[in-house]
Short mmCIF file of C-alpha atoms and ligand atoms in Angstrom, two decimals:
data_model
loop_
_atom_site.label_atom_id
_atom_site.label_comp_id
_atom_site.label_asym_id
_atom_site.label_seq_id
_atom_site.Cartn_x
_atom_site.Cartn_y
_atom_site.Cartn_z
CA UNK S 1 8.90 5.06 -38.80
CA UNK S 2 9.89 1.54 -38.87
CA UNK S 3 9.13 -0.82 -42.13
CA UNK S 4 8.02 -3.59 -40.09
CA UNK S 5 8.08 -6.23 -43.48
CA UNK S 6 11.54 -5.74 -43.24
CA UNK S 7 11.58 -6.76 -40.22
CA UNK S 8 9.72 -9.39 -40.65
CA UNK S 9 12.01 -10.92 -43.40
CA UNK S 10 15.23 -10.29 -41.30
CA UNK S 11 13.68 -12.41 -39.02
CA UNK S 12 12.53 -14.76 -41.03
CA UNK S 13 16.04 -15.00 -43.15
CA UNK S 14 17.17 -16.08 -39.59
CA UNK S 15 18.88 -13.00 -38.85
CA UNK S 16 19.19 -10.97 -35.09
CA UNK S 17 16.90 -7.92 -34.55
CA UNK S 18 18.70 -4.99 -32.70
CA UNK S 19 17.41 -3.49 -29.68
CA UNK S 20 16.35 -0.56 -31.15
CA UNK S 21 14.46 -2.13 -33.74
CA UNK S 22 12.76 -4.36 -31.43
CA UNK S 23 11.43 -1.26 -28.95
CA UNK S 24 10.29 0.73 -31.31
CA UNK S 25 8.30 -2.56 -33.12
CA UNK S 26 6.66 -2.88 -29.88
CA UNK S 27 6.04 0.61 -29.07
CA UNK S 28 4.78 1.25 -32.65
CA UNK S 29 2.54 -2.52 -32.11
CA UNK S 30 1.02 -1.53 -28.63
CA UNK S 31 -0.41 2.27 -30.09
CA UNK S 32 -1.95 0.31 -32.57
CA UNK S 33 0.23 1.71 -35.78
CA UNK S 34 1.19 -2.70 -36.46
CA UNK S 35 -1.15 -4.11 -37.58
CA UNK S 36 -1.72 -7.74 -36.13
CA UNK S 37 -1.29 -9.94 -39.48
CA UNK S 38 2.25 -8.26 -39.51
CA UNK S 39 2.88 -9.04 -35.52
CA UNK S 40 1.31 -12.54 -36.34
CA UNK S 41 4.17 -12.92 -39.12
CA UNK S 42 6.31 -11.86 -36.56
CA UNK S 43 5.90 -14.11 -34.04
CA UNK S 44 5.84 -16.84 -36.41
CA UNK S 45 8.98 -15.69 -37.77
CA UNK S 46 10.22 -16.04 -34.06
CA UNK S 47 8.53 -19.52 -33.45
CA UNK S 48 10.48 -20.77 -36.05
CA UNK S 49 14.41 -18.71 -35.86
CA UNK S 50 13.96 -18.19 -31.86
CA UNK S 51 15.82 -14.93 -30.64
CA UNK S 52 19.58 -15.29 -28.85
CA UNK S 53 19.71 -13.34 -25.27
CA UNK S 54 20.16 -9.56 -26.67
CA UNK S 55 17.19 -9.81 -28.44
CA UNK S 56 14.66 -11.61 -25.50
CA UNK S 57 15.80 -8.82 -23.29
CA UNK S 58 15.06 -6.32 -25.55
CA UNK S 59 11.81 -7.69 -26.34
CA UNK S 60 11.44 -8.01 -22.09
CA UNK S 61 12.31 -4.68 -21.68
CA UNK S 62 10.03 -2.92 -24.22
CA UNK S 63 7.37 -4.64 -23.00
CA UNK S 64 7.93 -3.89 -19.67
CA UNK S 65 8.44 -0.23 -20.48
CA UNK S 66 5.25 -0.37 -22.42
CA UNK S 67 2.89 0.61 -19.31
CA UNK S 68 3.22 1.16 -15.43
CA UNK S 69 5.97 0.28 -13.64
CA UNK S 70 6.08 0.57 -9.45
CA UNK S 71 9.01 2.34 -7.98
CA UNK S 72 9.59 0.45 -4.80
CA UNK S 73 12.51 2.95 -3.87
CA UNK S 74 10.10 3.97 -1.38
CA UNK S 75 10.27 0.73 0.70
CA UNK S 76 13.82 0.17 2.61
CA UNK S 77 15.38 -2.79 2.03
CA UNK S 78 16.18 -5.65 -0.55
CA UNK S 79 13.01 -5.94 -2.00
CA UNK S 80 11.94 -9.84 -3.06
CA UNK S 81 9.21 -11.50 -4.97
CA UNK S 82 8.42 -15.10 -6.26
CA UNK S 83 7.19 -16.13 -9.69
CA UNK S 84 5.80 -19.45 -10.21
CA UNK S 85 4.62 -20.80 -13.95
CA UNK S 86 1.61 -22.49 -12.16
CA UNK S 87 -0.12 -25.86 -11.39
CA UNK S 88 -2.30 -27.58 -9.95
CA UNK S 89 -3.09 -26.49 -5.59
CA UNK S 90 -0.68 -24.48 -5.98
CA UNK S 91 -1.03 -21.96 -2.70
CA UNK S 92 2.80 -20.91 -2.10
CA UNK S 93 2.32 -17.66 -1.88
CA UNK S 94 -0.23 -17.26 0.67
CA UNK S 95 1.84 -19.21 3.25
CA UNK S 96 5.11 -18.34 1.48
CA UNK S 97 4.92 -14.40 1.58
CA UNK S 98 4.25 -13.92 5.31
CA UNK S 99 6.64 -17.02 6.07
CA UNK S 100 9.39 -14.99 4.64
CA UNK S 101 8.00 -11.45 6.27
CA UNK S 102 8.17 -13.20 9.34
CA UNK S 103 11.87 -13.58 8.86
CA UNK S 104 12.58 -9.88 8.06
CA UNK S 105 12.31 -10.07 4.25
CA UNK S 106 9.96 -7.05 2.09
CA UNK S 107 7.82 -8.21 0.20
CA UNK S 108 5.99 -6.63 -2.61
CA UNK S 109 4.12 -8.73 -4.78
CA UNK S 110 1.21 -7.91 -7.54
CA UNK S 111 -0.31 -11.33 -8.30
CA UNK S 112 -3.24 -11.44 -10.75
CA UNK S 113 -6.72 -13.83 -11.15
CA UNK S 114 -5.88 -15.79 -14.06
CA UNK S 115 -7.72 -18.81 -15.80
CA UNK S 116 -7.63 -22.31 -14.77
CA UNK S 117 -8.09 -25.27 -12.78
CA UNK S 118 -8.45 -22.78 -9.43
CA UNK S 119 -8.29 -18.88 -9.05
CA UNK S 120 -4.68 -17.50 -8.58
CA UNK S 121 -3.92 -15.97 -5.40
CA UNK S 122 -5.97 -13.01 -5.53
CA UNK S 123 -8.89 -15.27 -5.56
CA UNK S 124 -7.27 -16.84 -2.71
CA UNK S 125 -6.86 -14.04 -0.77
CA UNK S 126 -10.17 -12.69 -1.22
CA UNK S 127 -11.88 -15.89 0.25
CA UNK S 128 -11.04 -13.54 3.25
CA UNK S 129 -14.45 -11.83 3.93
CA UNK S 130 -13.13 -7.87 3.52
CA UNK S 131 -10.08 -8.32 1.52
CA UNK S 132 -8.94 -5.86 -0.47
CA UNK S 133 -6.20 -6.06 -3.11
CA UNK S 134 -6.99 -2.60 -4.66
CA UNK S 135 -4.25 -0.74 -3.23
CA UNK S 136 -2.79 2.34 -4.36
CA UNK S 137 0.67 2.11 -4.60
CA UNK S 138 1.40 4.89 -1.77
CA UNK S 139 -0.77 2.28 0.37
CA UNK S 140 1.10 -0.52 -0.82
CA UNK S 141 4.18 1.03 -0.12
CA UNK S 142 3.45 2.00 3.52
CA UNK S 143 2.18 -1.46 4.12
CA UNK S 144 5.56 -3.08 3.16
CA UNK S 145 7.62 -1.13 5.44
CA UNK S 146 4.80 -1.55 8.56
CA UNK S 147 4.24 -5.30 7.77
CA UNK S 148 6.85 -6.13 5.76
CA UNK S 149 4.36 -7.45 2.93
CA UNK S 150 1.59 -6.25 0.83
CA UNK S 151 0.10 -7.96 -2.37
CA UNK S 152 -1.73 -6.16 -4.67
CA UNK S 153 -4.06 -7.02 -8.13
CA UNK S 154 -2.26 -6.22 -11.14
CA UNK S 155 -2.70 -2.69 -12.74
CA UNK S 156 -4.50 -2.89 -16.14
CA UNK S 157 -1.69 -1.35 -16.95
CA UNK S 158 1.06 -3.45 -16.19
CA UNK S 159 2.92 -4.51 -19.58
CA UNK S 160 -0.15 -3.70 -22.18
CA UNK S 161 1.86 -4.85 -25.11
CA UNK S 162 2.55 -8.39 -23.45
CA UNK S 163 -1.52 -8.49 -22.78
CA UNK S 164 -1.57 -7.81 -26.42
CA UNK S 165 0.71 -10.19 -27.80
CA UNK S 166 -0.31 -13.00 -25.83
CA UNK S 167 -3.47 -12.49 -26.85
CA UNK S 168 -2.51 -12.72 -30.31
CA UNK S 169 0.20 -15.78 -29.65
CA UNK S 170 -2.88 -17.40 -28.15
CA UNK S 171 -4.71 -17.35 -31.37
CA UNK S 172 -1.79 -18.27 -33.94
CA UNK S 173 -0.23 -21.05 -32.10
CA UNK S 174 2.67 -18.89 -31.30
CA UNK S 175 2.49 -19.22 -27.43
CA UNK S 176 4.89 -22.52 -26.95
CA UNK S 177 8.56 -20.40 -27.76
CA UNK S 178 10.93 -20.20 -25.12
CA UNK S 179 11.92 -16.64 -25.68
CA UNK S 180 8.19 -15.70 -25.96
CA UNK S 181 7.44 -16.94 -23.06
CA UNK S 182 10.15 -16.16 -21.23
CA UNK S 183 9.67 -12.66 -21.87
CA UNK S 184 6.36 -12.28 -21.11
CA UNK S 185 5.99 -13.68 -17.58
CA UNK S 186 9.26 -11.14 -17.12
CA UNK S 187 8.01 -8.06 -18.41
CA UNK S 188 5.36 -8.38 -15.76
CA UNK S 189 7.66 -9.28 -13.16
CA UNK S 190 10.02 -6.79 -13.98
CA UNK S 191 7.60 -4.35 -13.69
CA UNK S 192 6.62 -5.08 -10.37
CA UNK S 193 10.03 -3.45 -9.40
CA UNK S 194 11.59 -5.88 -6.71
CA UNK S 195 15.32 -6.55 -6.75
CA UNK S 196 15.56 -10.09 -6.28
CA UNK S 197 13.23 -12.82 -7.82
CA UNK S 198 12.84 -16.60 -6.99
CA UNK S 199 12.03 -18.32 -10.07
CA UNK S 200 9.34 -21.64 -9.15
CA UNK S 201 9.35 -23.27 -13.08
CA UNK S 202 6.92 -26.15 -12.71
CA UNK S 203 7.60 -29.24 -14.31
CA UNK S 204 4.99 -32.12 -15.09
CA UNK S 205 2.07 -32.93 -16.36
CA UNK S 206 0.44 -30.19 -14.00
CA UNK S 207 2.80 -27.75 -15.54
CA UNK S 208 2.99 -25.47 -18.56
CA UNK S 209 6.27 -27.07 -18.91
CA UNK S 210 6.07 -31.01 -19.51
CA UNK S 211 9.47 -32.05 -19.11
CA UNK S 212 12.69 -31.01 -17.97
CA UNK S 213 14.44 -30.23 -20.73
CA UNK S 214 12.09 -27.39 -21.50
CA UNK S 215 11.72 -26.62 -17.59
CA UNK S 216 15.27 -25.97 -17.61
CA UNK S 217 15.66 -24.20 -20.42
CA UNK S 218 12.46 -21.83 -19.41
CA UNK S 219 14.47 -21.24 -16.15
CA UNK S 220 17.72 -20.62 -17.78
CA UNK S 221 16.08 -17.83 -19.94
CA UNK S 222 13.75 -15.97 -17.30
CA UNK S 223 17.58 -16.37 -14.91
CA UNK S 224 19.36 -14.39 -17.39
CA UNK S 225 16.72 -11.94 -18.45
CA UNK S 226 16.37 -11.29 -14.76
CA UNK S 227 19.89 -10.71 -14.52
CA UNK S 228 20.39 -8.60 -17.60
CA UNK S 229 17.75 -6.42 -16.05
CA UNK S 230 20.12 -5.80 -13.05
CA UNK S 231 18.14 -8.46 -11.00
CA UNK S 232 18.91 -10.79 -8.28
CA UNK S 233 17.88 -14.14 -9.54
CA UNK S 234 17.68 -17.62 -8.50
CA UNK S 235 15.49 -20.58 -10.17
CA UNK S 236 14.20 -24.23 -8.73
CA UNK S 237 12.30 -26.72 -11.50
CA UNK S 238 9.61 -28.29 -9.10
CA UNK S 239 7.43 -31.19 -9.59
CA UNK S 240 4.04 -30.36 -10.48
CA UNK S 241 3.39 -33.92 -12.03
CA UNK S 242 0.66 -34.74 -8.95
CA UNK S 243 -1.09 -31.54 -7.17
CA UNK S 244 0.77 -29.85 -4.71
CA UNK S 245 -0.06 -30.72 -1.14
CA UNK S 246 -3.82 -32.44 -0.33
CA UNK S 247 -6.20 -29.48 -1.58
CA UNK S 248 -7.15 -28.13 -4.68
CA UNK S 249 -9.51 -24.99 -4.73
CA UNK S 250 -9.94 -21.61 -2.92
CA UNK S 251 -10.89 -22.02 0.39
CA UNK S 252 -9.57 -25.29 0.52
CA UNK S 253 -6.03 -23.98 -0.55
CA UNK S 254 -6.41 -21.41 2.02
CA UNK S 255 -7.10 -23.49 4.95
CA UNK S 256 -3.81 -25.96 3.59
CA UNK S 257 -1.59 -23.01 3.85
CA UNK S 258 -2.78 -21.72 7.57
CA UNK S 259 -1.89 -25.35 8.43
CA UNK S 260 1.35 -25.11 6.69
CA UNK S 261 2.04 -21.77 8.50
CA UNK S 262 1.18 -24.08 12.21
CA UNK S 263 3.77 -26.52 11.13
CA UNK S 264 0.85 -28.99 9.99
CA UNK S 265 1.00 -28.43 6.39
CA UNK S 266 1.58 -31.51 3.89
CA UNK S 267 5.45 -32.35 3.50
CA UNK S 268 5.97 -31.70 -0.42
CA UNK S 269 4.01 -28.54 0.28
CA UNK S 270 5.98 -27.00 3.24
CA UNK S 271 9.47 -28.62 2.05
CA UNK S 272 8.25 -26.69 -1.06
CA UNK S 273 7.81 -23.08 1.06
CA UNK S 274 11.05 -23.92 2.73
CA UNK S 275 13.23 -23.81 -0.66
CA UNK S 276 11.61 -21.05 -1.82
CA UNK S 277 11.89 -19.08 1.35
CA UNK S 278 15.04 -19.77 1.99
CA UNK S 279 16.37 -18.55 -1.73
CA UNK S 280 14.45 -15.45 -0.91
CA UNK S 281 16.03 -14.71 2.37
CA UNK S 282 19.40 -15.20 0.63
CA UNK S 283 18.80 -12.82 -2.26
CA UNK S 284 17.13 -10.45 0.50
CA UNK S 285 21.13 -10.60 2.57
CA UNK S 286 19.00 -11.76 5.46
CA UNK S 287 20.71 -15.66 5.38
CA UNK S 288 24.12 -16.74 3.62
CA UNK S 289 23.79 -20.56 3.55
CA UNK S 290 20.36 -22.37 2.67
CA UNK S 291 20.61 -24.59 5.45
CA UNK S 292 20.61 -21.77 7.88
CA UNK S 293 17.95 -20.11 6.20
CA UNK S 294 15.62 -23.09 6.19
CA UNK S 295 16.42 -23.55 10.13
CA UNK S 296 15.30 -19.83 10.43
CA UNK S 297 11.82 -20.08 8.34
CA UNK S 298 11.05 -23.64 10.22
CA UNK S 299 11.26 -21.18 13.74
CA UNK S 300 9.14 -18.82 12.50
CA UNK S 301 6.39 -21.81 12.07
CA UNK S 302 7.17 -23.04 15.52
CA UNK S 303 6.84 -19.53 17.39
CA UNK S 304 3.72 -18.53 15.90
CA UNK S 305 5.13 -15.53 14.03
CA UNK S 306 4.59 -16.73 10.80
CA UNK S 307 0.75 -17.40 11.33
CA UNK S 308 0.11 -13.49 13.42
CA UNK S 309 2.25 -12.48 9.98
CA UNK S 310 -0.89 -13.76 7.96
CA UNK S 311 -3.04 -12.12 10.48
CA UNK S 312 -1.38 -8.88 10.03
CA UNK S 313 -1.56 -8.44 6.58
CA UNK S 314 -4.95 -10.01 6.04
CA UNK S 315 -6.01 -7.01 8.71
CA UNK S 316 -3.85 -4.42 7.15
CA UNK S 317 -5.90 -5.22 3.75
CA UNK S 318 -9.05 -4.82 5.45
CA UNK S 319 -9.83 -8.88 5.43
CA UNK S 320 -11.33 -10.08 8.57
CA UNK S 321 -7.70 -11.73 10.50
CA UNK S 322 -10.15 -14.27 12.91
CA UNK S 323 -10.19 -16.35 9.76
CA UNK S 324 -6.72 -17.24 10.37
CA UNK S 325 -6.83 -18.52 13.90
CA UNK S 326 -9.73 -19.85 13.11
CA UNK S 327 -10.10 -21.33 9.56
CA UNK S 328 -13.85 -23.62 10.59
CA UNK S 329 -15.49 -19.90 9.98
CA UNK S 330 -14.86 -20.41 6.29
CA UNK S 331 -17.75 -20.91 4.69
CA UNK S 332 -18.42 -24.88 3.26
CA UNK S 333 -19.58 -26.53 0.06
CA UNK S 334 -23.22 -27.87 0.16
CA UNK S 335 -22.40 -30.91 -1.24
CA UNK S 336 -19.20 -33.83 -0.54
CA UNK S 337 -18.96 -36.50 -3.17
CA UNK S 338 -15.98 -39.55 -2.40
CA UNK S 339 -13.69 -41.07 -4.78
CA UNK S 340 -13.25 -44.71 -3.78
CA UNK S 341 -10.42 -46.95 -4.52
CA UNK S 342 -11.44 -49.44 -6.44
CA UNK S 343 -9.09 -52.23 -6.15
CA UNK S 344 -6.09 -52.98 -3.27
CA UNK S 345 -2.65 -51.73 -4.06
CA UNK S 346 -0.88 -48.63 -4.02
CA UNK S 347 -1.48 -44.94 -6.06
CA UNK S 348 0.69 -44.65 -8.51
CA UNK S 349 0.22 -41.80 -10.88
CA UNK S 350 -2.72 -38.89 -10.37
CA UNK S 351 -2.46 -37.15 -14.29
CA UNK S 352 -2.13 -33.65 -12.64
CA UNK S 353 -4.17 -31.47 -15.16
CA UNK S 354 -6.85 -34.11 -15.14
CA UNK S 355 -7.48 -33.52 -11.17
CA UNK S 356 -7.09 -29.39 -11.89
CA UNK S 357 -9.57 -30.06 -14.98
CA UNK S 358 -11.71 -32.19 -12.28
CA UNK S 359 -11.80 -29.35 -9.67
CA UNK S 360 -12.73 -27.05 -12.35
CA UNK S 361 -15.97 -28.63 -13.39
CA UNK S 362 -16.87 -28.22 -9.45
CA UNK S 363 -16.71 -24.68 -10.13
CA UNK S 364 -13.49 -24.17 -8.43
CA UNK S 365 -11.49 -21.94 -11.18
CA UNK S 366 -12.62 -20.52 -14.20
CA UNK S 367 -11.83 -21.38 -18.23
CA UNK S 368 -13.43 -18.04 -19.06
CA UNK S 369 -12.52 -14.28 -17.93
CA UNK S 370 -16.19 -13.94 -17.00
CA UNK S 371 -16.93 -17.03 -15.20
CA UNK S 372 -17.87 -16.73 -11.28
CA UNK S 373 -15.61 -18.81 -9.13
CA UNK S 374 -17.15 -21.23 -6.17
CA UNK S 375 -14.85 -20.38 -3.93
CA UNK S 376 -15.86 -23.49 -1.71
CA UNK S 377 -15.58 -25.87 -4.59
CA UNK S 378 -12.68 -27.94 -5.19
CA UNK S 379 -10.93 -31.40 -4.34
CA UNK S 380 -9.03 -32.75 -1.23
CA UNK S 381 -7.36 -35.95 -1.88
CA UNK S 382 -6.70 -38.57 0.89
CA UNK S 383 -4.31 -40.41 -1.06
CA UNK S 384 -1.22 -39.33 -3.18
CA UNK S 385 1.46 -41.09 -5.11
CA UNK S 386 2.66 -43.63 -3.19
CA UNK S 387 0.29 -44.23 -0.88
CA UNK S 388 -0.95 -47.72 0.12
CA UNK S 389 -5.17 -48.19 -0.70
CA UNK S 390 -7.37 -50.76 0.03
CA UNK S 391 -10.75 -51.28 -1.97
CA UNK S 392 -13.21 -48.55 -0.64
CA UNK S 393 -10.64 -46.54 0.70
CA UNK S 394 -11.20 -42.50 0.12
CA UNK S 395 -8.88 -41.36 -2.42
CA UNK S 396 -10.29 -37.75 -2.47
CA UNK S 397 -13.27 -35.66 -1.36
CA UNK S 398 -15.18 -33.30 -4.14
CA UNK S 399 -16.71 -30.45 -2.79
CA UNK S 400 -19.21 -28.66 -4.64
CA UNK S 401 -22.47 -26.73 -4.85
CA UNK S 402 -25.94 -28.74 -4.61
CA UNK S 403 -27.06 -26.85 -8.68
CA UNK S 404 -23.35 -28.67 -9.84
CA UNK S 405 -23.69 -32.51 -10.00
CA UNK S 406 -19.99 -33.98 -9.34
CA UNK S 407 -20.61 -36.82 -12.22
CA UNK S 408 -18.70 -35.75 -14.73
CA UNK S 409 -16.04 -34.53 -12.30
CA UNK S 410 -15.94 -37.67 -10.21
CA UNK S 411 -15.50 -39.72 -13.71
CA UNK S 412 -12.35 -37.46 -14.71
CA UNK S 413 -11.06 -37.81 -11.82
CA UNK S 414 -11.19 -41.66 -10.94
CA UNK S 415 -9.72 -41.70 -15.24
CA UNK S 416 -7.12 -39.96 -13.88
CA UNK S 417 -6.15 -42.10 -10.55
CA UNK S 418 -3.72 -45.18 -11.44
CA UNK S 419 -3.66 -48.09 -8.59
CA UNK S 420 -1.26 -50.09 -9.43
CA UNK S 421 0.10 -53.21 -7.52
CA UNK S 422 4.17 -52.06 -6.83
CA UNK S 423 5.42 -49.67 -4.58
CA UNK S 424 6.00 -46.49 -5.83
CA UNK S 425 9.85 -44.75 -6.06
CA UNK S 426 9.72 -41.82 -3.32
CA UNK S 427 8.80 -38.54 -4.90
CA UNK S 428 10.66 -35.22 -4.71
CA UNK S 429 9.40 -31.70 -4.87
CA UNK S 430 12.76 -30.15 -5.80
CA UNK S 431 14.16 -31.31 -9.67
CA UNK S 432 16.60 -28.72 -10.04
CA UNK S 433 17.75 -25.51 -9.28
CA UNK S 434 19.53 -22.62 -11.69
CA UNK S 435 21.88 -20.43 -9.74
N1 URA Z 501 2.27 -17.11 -19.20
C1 URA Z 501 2.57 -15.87 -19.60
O1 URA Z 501 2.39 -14.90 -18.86
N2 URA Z 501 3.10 -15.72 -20.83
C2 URA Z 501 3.32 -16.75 -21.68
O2 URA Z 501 3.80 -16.54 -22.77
C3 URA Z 501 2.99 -18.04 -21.24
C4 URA Z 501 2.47 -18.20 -19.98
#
C-alpha cells in the first residue's frame, strides 16, 4: 500500500517519483483508494516542480494501462493516426483520413465529441444521415484492412484515470502543466494502439497553446513520450491564430472538406492536409521524401480516389455515401445573418476563439456535455487575414436556427474582425515541425 503524503512531499521537496511509485499512485487513485484532496496536492505539487521525461512516461503509461487498450495486431500494416490539440474549423480529419487511405496508408482512429466552439469529428461524421461510429473493435478491425480506414467513438473506457484527473485538474487550476498535459492527450492516443502518430500542436489564439514557446515545448514532450512508448512520431506547430479554412461548424466543415478532397478546398486548409498526410505516409514506409509524398496525396485529389475513399467508408459505417457526391442534400440553417465590413481597407486580425465563441452561440458546438448541437449552425467567412474589403463587403455568413437570434453572435464576431488600412504580411499554416 502506498503512503501517498509521502509522496506528496517528495514531490513537493522537488524530488523525482519512480515509475513504480507513480503506477501504483494511479492505479490505487483510479479504484478510488486516493482520495482527491491528496491527488489535488499532487498535481499541485507537479504544477509547481514539473516532472523530467521518466516520470511523464510513467505517468502516460499508467494511465494508459488504466482501461481498454485496442490491439490493432489484427490489421496488416504500419498502422497511423493523427492527433491534433484543436481549434477553431478545424475538419482535418475528415478529408485527411481517407486522403491518406487513398494512398495505401491504415488508418485506425477513435476520435471523441468533445466541448467547444464546434463538435469534434464524431459530430462531424454523424452529420451523415446513418452514420455509425459504434463499432466493435472486430468490426473496426475488418473495416481497416477492406477500406483501409475506420474511425470509431471513444470507449468509456479508454484511459479512466486521465478522465479522472482531468476532471479534477479542471477544477484546481492544475490543467496548464506541460507534463500534465502532455500525458493526457497520450495516454489516449497510446491507447488507440497505432504505430506511428502525427502530432498537429496548434498554436494561436485559436489554440490551447498561445504561443510558440509553449507549442514547441507541448510537441517536444508528446514526441518523446510517443517515442519512449516504442512509437513512430513526428510533430508540426500550425497556426490556429485565424480559423482554419472558410467554415466553422458541422455541416459546414463537412461540405469544406468534400471540396478539399475535389481539389477545391481553401489553400491553408489543403496545404494543411498535405503536411500532415505526407508525415503519415512516411511513418506508414509508403513515401521516403515529403516532397514525393505530397506529389502522391495531390494525385489522389485529382483522380477522384480520395473523394470514392470518403464514400467508402461513410458506406462501410452505414452513413448514406450520396452525401459525398452530392453535398446540396445536406440539410440548411433556417436563418443567414451577414457580417459587413464596415470601413475600406484590408482584414487584418480575426481573434480566433472569438469567431469559435461566435459560432457557438449559433448553436454550432456545445460548452456543456449535455447540450444538443445544431449541426447546420455555424459561420462561413468571405474574408480572411489579408484580404482586401470595401465598406459593405461580406466578411462572413452566420447560419443559424430561426428560435436563435444571431445578435449577440454577430456583435462578437464583428469585436473580433480588425480592418485595418496596411497590407497584411502573408500567412503560413506550417510554424514548425519536431522530427
Ligand atoms: N486535452 C487533454 O486531453 N488533456 C489535457 O490535459 C489538456 C487538453
Amino acid at each position: 500500500m502506498i503512503r501517498m503524503n509521502d509522496l506528496i512531499r517528495k514531490k513537493r521537496d522537488g524530488l523525482a517519483l519512480g515509475a513504480d511509485e507513480i503506477r501504483d499512485m494511479i492505479a490505487s487513485y483510479t479504484c478510488g483508494d486516493i482520495p482527491d484532496y491528496q491527488m489535488s496536492a499532487m498535481m499541485m505539487a507537479i504544477y509547481f516542480n514539473g516532472m523530467n521525461r521518466d516520470e511523464t512516461l510513467a505517468l502516460t503509461l499508467a494511465m494508459r494501462d488504466s482501461g481498454d487498450t485496442l490491439d490493432l495486431s489484427g490489421i496488416s500494416g504500419i498502422k497511423v493516426d493523427k492527433h491534433s490539440t484543436g481549434g477553431v474549423g478545424d475538419k482535418t480529419s475528415i478529408a485527411l483520413a481517407p486522403l491518406v487511405a487513398a494512398a495505401g496508408a491504415k488508418v485506425a482512429k477513435m476520435s471523441g465529441r468533445g466541448l467547444g466552439h464546434t463538435g469534434g469529428t464524431i459530430d462531424k461524421l454523424e452529420c451523415f444521415p446513418g452514420f455509425s461510429t459504434e463499432l466493435s473493435e472486430k468490426a473496426f478491425i475488418d473495416q481497416v484492412n477492406k477500406t483501409g480506414l475506420a474511425i470509431m467513438g471513444q470507449t468509456k473506457d479508454l484511459a479512466p484515470a486521465d478522465k479522472k484527473l482531468y476532471a479534477l485538474r479542471d477544477v484546481t487550476a492544475t490543467v496548464e502543466q506541460i507534463s500534465l498535459i502532455a500525458s493526457s492527450v497520450m495516454s489516449k492516443k497510446l491507447a488507440c494502439g497505432a504505430d506511428g502518430i502525427v502530432l498537429d500542436v496548434k498554436c494561436g489564439s485559436g489554440a490551447f497553446m498561445k504561443d510558440i514557446s509553449s507549442a514547441r515545448a507541448l510537441a517536444r514532450e508528446m514526441t518523446e513520450i510517443g517515442k519512449g512508448a516504442g512509437k513512430k512520431m513526428r510533430a508540426l506547430i500550425t497556426d490556429m491564430d485565424e480559423p482554419l479554412g472558410y467554415a466553422v461548424g458541422n455541416i459546414l466543415e463537412v461540405k469544406e472538406a468534400i471540396e478539399t478532397l475535389k481539389g477545391k478546398g481553401p489553400e491553408d486548409f489543403t496545404k494543411l492536409c498535405l503536411l500532415l498526410g505526407s508525415r503519415m505516409l512516411m511513418l506508414s514506409g509508403i513515401c521516403d521524401d515529403e516532397d514525393k509524398a505530397s506529389e502522391l496525396l495531390m494525385k489522389k485529389i485529382e483522380d477522384g480516389s480520395a473523394l470514392e475513399k470518403l464514400a467508402d467508408f461513410v458506406k462501410a459505417q452505414g452513413g448514406d455515401e450520396r452525401y459525398v457526391y452530392e453535398p446540396d442534400r445536406f440539410k440548411e440553417a433556417e436563418k443567414v445573418t451577414e457580417l459587413k465590413a464596415w470601413d475600406n481597407g484590408y482584414i487584418e486580425k480575426i481573434i480566433c476563439d472569438e469567431a469559435g465563441f461566435s459560432s457557438m452561440l449559433l448553436g454550432a458546438g456545445r460548452a456543456k456535455k449535455e447540450d444538443k448541437i445544431d449541426s447546420c449552425a455555424g459561420i462561413v467567412f468571405e474574408k480572411k487575414k489579408g484580404d482586401e474589403v470595401k465598406t459593405g463587403d461580406v466578411i462572413a455568413r452566420l447560419y443559424h436556427g430561426s428560435a436563435v437570434g444571431a445578435g449577440a453572435s454577430l456583435a462578437r464576431l464583428k469585436a473580433a474582425v480588425t480592418i485595418g488600412t496596411d497590407k497584411v504580411p502573408d500567412k503560413k499554416i506550417l510554424i514548425d515541425e519536431i522530427e
